[in-house]
Short mmCIF file of C-alpha atoms in Angstrom, two decimals:
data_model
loop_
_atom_site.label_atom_id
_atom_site.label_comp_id
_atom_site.label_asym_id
_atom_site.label_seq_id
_atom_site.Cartn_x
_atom_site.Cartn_y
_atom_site.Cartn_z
CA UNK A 1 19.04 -40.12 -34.36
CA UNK A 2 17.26 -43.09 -32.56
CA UNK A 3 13.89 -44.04 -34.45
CA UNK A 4 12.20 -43.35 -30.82
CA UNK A 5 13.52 -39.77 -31.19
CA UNK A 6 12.72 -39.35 -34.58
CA UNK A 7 9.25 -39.99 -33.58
CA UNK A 8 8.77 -37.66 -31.21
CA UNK A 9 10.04 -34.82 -33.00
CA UNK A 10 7.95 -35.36 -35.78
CA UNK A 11 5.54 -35.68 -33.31
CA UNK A 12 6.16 -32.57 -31.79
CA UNK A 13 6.26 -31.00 -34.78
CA UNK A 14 3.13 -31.62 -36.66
CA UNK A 15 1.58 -30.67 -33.34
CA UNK A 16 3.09 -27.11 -33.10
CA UNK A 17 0.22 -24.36 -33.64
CA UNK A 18 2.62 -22.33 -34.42
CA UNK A 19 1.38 -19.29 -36.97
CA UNK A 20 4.41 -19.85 -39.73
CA UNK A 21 4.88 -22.93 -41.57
CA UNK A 22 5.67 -26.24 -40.48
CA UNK A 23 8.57 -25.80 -42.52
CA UNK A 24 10.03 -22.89 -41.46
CA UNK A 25 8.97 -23.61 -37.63
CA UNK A 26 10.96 -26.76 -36.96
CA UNK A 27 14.36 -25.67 -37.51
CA UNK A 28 13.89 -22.01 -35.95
CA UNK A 29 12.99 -24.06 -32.99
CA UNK A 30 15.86 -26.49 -33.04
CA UNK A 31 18.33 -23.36 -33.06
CA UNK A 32 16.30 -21.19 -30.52
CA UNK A 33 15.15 -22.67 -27.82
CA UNK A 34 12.02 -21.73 -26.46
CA UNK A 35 11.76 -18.50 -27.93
CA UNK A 36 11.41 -19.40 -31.69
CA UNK A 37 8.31 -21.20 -30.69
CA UNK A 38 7.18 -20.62 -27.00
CA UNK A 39 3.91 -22.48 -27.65
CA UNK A 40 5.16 -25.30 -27.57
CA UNK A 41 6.71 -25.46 -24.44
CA UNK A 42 3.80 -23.69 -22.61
CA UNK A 43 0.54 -26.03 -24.03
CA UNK A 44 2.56 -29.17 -23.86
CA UNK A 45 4.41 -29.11 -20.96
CA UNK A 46 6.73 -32.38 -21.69
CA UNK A 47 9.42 -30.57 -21.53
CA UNK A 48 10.83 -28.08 -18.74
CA UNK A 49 12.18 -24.92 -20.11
CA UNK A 50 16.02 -23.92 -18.49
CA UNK A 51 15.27 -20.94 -16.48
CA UNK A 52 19.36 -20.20 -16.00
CA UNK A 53 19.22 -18.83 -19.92
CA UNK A 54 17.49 -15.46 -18.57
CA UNK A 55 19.84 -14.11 -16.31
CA UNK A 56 18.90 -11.03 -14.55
CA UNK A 57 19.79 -8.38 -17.18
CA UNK A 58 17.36 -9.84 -19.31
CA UNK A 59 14.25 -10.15 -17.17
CA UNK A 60 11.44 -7.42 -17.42
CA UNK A 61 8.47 -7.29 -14.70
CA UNK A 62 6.07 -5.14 -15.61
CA UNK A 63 2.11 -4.29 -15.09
CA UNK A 64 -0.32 -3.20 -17.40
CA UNK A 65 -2.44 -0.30 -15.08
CA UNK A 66 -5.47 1.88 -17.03
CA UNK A 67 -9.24 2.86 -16.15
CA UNK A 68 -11.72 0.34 -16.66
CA UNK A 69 -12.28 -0.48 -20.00
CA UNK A 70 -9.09 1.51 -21.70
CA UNK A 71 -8.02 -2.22 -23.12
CA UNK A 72 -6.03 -3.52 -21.04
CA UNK A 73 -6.72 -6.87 -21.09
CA UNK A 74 -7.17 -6.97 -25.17
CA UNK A 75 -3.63 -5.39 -25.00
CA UNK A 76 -2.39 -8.55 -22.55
CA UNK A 77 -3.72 -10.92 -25.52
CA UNK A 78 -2.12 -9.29 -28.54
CA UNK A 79 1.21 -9.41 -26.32
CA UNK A 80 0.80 -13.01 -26.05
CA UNK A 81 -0.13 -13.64 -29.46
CA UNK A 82 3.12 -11.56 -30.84
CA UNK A 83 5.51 -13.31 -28.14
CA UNK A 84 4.11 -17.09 -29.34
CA UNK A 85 2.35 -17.80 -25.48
CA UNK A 86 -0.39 -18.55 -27.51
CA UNK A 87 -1.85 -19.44 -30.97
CA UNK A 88 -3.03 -16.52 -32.90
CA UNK A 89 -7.26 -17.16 -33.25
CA UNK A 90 -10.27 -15.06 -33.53
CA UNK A 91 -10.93 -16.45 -29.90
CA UNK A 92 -8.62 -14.79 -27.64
CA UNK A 93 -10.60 -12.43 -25.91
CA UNK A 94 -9.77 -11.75 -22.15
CA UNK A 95 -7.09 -14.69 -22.58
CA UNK A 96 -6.06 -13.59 -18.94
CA UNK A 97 -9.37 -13.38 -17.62
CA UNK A 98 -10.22 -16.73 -16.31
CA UNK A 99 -12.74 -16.26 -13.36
CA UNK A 100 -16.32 -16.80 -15.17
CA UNK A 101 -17.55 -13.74 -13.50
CA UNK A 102 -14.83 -11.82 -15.51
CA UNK A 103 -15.90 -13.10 -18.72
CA UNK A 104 -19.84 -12.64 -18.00
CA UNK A 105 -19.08 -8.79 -16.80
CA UNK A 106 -16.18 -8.00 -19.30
CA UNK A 107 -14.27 -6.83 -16.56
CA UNK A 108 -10.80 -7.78 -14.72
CA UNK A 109 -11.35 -8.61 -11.06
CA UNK A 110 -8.00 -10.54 -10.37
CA UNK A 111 -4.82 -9.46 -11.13
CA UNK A 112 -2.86 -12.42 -14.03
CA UNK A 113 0.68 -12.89 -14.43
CA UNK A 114 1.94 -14.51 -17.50
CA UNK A 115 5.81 -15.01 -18.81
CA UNK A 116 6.37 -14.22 -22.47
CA UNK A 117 9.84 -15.00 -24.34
CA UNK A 118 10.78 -12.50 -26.94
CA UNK A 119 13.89 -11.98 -28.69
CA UNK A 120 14.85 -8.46 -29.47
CA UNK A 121 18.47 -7.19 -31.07
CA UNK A 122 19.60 -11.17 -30.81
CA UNK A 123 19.05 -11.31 -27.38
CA UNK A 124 16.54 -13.58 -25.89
CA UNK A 125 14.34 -11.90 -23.14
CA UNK A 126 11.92 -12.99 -20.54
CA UNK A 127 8.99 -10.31 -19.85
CA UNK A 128 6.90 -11.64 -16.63
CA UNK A 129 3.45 -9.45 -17.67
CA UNK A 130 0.84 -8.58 -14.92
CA UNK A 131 -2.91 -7.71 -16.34
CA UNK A 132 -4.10 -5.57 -13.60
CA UNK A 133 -8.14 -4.69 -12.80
CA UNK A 134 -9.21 -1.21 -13.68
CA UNK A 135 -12.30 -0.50 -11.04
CA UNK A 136 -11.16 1.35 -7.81
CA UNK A 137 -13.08 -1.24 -6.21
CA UNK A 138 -10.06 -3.62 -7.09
CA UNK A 139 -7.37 -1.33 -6.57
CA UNK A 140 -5.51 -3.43 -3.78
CA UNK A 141 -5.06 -5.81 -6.73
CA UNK A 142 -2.81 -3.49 -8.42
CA UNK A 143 -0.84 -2.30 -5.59
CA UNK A 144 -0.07 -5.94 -4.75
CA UNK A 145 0.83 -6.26 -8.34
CA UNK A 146 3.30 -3.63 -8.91
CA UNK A 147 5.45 -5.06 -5.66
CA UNK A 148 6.80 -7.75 -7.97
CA UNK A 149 7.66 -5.18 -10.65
CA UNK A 150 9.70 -2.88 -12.32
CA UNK A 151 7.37 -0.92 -14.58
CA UNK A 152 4.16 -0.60 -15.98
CA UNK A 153 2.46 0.32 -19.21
CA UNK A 154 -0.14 2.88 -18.58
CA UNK A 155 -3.01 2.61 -21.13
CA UNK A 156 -5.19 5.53 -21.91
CA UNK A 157 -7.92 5.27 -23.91
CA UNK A 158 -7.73 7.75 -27.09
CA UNK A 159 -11.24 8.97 -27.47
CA UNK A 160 -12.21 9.00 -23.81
CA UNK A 161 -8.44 10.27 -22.42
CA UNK A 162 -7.61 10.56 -18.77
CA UNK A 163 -10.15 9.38 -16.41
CA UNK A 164 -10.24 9.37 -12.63
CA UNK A 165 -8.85 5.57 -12.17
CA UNK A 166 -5.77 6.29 -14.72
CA UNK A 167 -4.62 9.34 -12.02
CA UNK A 168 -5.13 6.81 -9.00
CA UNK A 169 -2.97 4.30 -11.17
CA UNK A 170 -0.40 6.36 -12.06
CA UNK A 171 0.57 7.56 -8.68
CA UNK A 172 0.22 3.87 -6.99
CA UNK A 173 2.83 3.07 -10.02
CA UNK A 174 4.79 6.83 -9.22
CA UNK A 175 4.58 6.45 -5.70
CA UNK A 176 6.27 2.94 -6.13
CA UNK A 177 9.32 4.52 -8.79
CA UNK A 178 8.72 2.13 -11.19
CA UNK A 179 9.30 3.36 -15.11
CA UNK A 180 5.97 4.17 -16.71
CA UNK A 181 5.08 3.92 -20.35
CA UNK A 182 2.41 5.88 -21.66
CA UNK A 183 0.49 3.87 -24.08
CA UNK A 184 -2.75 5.31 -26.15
CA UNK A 185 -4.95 3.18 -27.05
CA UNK A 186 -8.12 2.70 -29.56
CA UNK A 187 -6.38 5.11 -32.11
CA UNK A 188 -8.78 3.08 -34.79
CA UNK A 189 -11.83 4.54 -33.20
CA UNK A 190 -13.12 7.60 -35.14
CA UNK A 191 -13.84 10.05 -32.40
CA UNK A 192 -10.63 8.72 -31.28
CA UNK A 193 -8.33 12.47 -30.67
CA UNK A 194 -4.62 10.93 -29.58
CA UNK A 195 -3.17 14.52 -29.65
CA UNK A 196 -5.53 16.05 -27.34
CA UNK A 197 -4.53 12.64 -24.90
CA UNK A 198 -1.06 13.56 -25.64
CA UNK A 199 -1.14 16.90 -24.37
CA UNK A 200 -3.38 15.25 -20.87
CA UNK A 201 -0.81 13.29 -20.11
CA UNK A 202 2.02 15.97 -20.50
CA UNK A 203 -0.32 18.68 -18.65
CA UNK A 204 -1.25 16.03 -15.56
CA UNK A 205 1.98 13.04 -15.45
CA UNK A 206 4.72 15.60 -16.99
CA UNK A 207 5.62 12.75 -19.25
CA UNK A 208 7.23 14.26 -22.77
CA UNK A 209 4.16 13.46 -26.09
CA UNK A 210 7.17 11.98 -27.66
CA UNK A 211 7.22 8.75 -25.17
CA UNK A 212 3.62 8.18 -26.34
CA UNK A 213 2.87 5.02 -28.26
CA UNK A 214 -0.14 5.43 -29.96
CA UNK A 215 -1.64 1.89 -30.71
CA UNK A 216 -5.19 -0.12 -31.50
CA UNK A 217 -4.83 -3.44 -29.32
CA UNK A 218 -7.61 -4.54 -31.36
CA UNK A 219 -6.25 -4.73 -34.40
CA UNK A 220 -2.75 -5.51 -33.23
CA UNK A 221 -1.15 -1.91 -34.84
CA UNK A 222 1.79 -0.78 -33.21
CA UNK A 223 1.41 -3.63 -30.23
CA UNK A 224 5.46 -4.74 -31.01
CA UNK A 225 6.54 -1.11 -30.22
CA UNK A 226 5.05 -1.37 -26.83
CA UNK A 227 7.17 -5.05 -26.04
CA UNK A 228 10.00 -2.94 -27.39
CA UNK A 229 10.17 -0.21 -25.13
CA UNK A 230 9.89 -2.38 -22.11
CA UNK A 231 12.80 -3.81 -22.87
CA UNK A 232 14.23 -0.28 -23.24
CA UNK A 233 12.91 1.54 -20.85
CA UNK A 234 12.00 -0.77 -17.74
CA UNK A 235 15.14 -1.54 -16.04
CA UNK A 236 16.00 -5.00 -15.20
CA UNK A 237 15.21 -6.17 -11.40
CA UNK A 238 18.11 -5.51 -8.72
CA UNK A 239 18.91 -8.69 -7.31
CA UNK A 240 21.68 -11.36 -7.05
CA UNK A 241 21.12 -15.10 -8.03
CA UNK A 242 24.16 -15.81 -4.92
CA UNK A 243 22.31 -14.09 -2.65
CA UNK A 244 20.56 -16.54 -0.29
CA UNK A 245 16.29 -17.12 -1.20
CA UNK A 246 14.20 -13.86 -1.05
CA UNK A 247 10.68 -14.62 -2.13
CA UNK A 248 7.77 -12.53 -2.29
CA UNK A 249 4.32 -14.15 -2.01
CA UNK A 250 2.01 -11.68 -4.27
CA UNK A 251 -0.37 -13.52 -5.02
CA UNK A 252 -1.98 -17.22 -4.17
CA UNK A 253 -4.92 -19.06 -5.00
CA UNK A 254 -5.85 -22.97 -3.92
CA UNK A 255 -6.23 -26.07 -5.28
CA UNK A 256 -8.32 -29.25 -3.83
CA UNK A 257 -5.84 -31.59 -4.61
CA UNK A 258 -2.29 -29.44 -4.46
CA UNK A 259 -3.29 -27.45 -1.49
CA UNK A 260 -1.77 -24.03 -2.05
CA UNK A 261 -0.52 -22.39 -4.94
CA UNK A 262 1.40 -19.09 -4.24
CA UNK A 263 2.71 -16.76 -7.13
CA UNK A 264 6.22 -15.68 -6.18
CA UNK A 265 8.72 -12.92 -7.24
CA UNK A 266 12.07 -13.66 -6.42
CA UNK A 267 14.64 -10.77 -4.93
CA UNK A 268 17.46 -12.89 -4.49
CA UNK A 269 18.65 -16.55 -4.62
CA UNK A 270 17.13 -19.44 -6.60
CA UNK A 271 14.47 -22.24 -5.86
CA UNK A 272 13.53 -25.75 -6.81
CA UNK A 273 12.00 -29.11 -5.59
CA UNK A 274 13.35 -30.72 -2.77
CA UNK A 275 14.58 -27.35 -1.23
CA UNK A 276 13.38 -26.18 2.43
CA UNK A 277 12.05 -23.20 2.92
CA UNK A 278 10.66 -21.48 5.89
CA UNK A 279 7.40 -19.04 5.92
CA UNK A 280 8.53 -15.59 7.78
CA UNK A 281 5.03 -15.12 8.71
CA UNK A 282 4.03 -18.03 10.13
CA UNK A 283 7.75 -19.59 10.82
CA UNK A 284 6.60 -23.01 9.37
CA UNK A 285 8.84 -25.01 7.51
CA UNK A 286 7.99 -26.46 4.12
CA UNK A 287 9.74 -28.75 1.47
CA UNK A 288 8.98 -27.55 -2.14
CA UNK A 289 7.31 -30.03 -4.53
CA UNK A 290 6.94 -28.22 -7.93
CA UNK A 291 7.53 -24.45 -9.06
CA UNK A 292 7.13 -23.37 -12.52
CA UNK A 293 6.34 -20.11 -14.51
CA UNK A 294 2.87 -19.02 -15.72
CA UNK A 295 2.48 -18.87 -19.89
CA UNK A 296 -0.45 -18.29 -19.03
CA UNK A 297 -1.16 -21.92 -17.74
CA UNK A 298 0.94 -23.58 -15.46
CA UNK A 299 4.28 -24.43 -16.72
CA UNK A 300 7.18 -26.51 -14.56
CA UNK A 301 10.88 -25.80 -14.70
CA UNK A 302 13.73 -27.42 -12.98
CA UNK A 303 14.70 -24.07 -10.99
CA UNK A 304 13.62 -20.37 -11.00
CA UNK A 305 16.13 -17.38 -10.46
CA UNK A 306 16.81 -14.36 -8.78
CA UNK A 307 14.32 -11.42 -10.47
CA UNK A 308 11.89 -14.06 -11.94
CA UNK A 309 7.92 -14.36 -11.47
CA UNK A 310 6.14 -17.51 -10.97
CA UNK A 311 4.56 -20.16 -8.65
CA UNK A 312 5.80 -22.23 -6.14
CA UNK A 313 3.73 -25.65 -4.58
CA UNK A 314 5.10 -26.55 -0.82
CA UNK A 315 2.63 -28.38 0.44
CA UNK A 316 0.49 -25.64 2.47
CA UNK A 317 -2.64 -26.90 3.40
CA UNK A 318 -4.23 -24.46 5.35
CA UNK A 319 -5.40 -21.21 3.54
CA UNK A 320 -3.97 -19.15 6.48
CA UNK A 321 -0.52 -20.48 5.66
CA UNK A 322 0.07 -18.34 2.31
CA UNK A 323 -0.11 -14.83 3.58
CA UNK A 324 0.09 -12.49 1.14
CA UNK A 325 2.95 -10.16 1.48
CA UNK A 326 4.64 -12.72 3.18
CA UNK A 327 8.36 -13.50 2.25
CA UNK A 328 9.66 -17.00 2.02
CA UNK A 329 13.72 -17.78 2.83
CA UNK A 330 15.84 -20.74 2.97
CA UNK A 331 15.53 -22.85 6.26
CA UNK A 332 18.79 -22.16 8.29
CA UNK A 333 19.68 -18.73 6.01
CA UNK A 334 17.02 -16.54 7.42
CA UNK A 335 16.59 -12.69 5.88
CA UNK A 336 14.85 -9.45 6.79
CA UNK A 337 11.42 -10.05 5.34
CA UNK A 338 10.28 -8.16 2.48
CA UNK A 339 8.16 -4.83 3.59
CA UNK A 340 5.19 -6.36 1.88
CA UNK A 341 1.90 -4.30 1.24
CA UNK A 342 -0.34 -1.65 3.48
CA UNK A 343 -3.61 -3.57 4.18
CA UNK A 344 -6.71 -2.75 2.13
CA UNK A 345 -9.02 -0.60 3.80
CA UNK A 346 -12.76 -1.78 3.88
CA UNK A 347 -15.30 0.77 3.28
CA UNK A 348 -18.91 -0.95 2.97
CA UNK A 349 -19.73 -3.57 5.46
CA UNK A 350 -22.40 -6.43 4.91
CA UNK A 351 -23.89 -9.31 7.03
CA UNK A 352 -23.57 -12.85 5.46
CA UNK A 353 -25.35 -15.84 6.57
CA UNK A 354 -25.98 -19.25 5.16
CA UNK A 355 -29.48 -19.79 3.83
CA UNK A 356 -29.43 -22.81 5.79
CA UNK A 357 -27.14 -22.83 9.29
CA UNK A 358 -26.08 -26.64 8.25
CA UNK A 359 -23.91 -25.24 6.03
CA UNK A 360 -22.06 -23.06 8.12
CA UNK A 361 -18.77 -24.78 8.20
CA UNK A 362 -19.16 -25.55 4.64
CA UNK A 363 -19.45 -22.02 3.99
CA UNK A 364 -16.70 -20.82 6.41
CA UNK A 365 -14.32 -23.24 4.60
CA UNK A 366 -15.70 -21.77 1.03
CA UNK A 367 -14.63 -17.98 2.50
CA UNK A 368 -11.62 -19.29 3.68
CA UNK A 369 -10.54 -20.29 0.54
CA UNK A 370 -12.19 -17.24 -1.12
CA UNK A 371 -10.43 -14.54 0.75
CA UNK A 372 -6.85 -16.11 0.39
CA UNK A 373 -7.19 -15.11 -3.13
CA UNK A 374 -8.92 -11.69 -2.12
CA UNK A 375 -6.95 -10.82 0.97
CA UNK A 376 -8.75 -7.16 0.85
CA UNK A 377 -11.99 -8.84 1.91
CA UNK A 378 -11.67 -8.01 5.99
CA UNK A 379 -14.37 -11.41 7.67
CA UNK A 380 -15.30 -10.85 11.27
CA UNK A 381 -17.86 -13.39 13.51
CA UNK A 382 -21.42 -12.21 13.63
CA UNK A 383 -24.84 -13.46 14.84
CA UNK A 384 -28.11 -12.25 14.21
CA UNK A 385 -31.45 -13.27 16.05
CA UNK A 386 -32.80 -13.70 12.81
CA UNK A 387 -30.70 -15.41 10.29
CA UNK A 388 -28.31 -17.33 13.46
CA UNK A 389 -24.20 -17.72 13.07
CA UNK A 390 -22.65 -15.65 10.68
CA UNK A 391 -19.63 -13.23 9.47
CA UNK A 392 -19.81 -9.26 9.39
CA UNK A 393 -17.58 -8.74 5.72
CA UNK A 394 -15.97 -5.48 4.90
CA UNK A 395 -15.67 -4.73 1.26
CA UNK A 396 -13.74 -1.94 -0.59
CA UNK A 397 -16.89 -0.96 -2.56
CA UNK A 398 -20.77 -2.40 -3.75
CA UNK A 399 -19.04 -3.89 -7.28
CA UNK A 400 -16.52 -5.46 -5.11
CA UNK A 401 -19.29 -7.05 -2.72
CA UNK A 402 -21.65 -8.10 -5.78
CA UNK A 403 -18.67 -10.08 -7.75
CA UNK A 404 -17.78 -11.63 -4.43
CA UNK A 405 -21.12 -12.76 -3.45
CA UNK A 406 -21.03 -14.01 -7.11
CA UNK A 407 -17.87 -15.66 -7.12
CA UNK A 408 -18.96 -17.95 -3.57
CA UNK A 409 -22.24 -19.09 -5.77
CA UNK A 410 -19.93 -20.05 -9.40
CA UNK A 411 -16.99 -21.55 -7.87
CA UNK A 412 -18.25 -22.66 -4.10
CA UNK A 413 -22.04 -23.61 -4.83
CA UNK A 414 -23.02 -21.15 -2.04
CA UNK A 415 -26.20 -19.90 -1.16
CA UNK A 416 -26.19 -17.08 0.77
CA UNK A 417 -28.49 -14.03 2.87
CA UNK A 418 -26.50 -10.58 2.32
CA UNK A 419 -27.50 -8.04 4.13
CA UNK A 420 -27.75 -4.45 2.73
CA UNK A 421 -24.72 -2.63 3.12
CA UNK A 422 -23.54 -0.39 5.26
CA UNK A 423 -21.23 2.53 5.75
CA UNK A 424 -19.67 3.56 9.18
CA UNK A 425 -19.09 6.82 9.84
CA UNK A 426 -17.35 9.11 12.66
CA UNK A 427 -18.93 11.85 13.78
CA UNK A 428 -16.99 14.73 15.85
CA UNK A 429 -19.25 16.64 17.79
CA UNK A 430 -19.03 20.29 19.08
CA UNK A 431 -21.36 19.87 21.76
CA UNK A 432 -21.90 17.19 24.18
CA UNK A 433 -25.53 18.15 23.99
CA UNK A 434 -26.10 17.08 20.72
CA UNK A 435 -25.56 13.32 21.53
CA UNK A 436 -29.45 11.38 21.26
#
C-alpha cells in the first residue's frame, strides 16, 4: 500500500468514534463496508457510500407514530446509537429534533428522516426511519410521512396506555395498509402496567399481545428487538430500479446558498447528478447537482435507487417550485404523477402584520420560506386600517400557531403583530327570521 494510503487509513482510523476498540473496529470495517462502522461514513463524509449494495429486498421505510410524549423521539436515538449513525454519549437527546423550538418545548414539530445500516442474519439492510410529531396540531406531518413508507412502529406508553392521538395515528397508518408494530414503551417506570396496555391494544387495534414488544427507550432494553421485527415484519417497498424515475417530494426545506432541498422517496428508477428531471407540478425542467441520504446529517452518494429515501439538490430557487406531494420524472420519460397527499385543513385563523410595514417584503420572503417546510400553514393577503398590509394565516390549532410565530422570530429575526385567533363557523338556520 502507497505511504499516502497508509496515511489516511490510519487517519481514518484513529478518528473513528466508534464504541468497540480501535482494534477490533478497523478490520470489521475493511470487510463490511459501511455497516461495520456507519459513523464513519455519515460524520465524515469523504467518502460516498454505494447505494446499488441495498437492492430493494433489503430496504425498510418505516415511521415511528405515538401520542405526544410516549418516546418517540428517545426511541429514534437509541435506534441510531445501536445501528452506528451515531456515537453512543450521554448527549443524545432528541438527536432528530433539530429546530431550537423543539429542543426548548421537548416536543417534535417536524417530521426527520434518517437512514440506518444494520446487518441482521448476514444480510446487510438499509432502514430509512421517519420520527414523526405526536400533537394533533402536527398531524399533516405524519400523514405526509407515512406516503414514503411501508410501516410504522406504534409506541404506547406503558403507564399512561392508549391515548386519543395513538387512535388518530393508528388509523392514518391503517387507513394507509402499512404493517404496524406495536411497541410499549417506559416498561422501567414503576406505575408502568404493560399487561393492562396489552390487552388496550388487542380490545381497540385487534392486534394479537403476542406482537407486543415491551421496551424502555431510555435505557436501551429490548430497543434491538424492535430493528428486528422491521426487518421481519415491514415488507420491502414495491418498485423496480428499470422502471423509468418516480420520485416523491415529502418533504423540503431551504437553504440560502443551495436553494432548495427536497427529501425524496423513490417508486421507481434511479437518480444522480447531471440527470434531468422535470417537476410534474410546475412542468419545469431541472438538472440535478447533488443527492445523498440523511444519517441524520447530510450525506452524498453517487446514485440513489428505486425504494430508497433521501434528498435531492436541482437547483430550485423559488420556494413555490418544491411542492410537496409533487412527483419528479425523467425529462422526455414522463409518468402518471404520484396521488400525493389531501391538503391540511386549517381550523384557527390569525391576522399577521409586520411591526414595522418596511419589512413587509422581508417578511413575505421569511413566510415564504417558512411555509415550504410547513405546507399545512394556508397564507392569504390581508389589510387592516390599523396595522396596514398583511396576511390572514390559517393554522391547524393554537400550539401550531404559537411554534410558528416562534419559529419566524428564531430562524427569520421576525417581529411580528398576531392577532387573536379566530374560529369560523357555519351556521344553518331554520328560519329566515332569525338572521340579525
Amino acid at each position: 500500500m502507497a505511504l499516502a494510503g497508509r496515511t489516511a487509513l490510519r487517519w481514518a482510523w484513529l478518528r473513528c468514534p466508534c464504541p468497540a476498540a480501535a482494534s477490533l473496529c478497523l478490520p470489521s470495517w475493511l470487510s463490511a463496508g459501511p455497516v461495520a462502522c456507519g459513523r464513519l461514513y455519515s460524520s465524515h463524509g469523504k467518502e460516498k457510500i454505494d447505494m446499488s449494495m441495498y437492492p430493494v429486498e433489503s430496504v425498510r421505510n418505516f415511521s415511528i407514530i405515538a401520542h405526544v410524549d410516549h418516546g418517540k423521539s428517545t426511541l429514534a436515538d437509541r435506534l441510531l446509537e445501536i445501528t452506528g449513525t451515531i456515537a453512543k454519549t450521554d448527549r443524545n437527546k432528541q438527536v432528530l429534533d433539530k429546530l431550537q423550538v423543539e429542543r426548548e418545548r421537548g416536543i417534535t414539530v417536524k417530521a426527520q428522516s434518517a437512514s440506518l445500516f444494520y446487518s441482521h442474519k448476514g444480510v446487510n439492510y438499509l432502514l430509512n426511519l421517519i420520527d414523526t410529531p405526536g400533537h394533533v396540531d402536527f398531524s399533516y406531518e405524519v400523514s405526509r410521512s407515512l406516503s414514503a413508507c411501508q410501516g410504522v412502529i406504534l409506541v404506547v406508553d406503558a403507564n399512561e396506555g392508549i391515548q386519543a392521538q395513538t387512535v388518530a395515528n393508528f388509523y392514518l397508518a391503517f387507513e394507509a395498509q402499512l404493517a404496524i408494530i406495536p411497541v410499549i414503551n417506559k416498561i422501567d417506570l414503576k406505575n408502568a402496567d404493560p399487561e393492562r396496555v396489552e390487552k388496550q391494544i388487542e380490545k381497540l387495534f385487534d392486534i394479537p399481545v403476542d406482537e407486543c414488544v415491551r421496551i424502555s427507550a431510555k435505557q436501551g432494553t429490548n430497543v434491538e428487538k424492535v430493528l428486528q421485527k422491521v426487518i421481519e415484519k415491514i415488507p420491502p417497498p414495491h418498485c423496480n430500479t428499470a422502471d423509468p424515475l418516480k420520485a416523491l417530494v415529502f418533504d423540503s426545506t431551504f437553504d440560502h446558498y443551495r436553494g432548495v432541498i427536497a427529501n425524496i422517496a423513490l417508486f421507481g428508477g434511479e437518480i444522480q447528478k447531471g440527470h434531468k428531471i422535470v417537476s410534474a407540478h410546475t412542468k419545469k425542467r431541472y438538472e440535478v447537482n447533488e443527492v445523498g441520504i440523511l444519517t441524520p446529517n447530510e450525506q452524498p452518494t453517487h446514485k440513489l435507487y428505486a425504494g430508497q429515501v433521501g434528498y435531492l439538490i436541482a437547483g430550485m430557487k423559488e420556494v413555490t417550485e418544491a411542492q410537496i406531494g409533487d412527483t419528479l420524472f425523467w425529462y422526455k420519460q414522463p409518468v402518471e404523477p404520484l396521488p400525493g397527499f389531501k391538503s391540511a385543513k386549517p381550523m384557527v385563523f390569525a391576522g399577521m402584520y409586520p411591526a414595522d410595514q418596511t419589512e413587509y417584503n422581508n417578511l413575505k420572503s421569511a413566510l415564504e420560506r417558512l411555509t415550504l417546510n410547513d405546507s399545512s400553514v394556508t397564507v392569504h393577503r390581508d389589510s387592516s386600517l390599523a396595522l396596514g398590509a398583511g396576511w390572514r394565516l390559517g393554522f391547524l390549532g393554537l400550539l401550531h400557531m404559537e411554534v410558528f410565530n416562534q419559529r419566524l422570530e428564531q430562524e427569520y429575526n421576525m417581529s411580528v403583530i398576531l392577532t387573536a385567533p379566530t374560529v369560523p363557523y357555519k351556521a344553518v338556520l331554520s328560519s329566515a327570521k332569525l338572521i340579525k
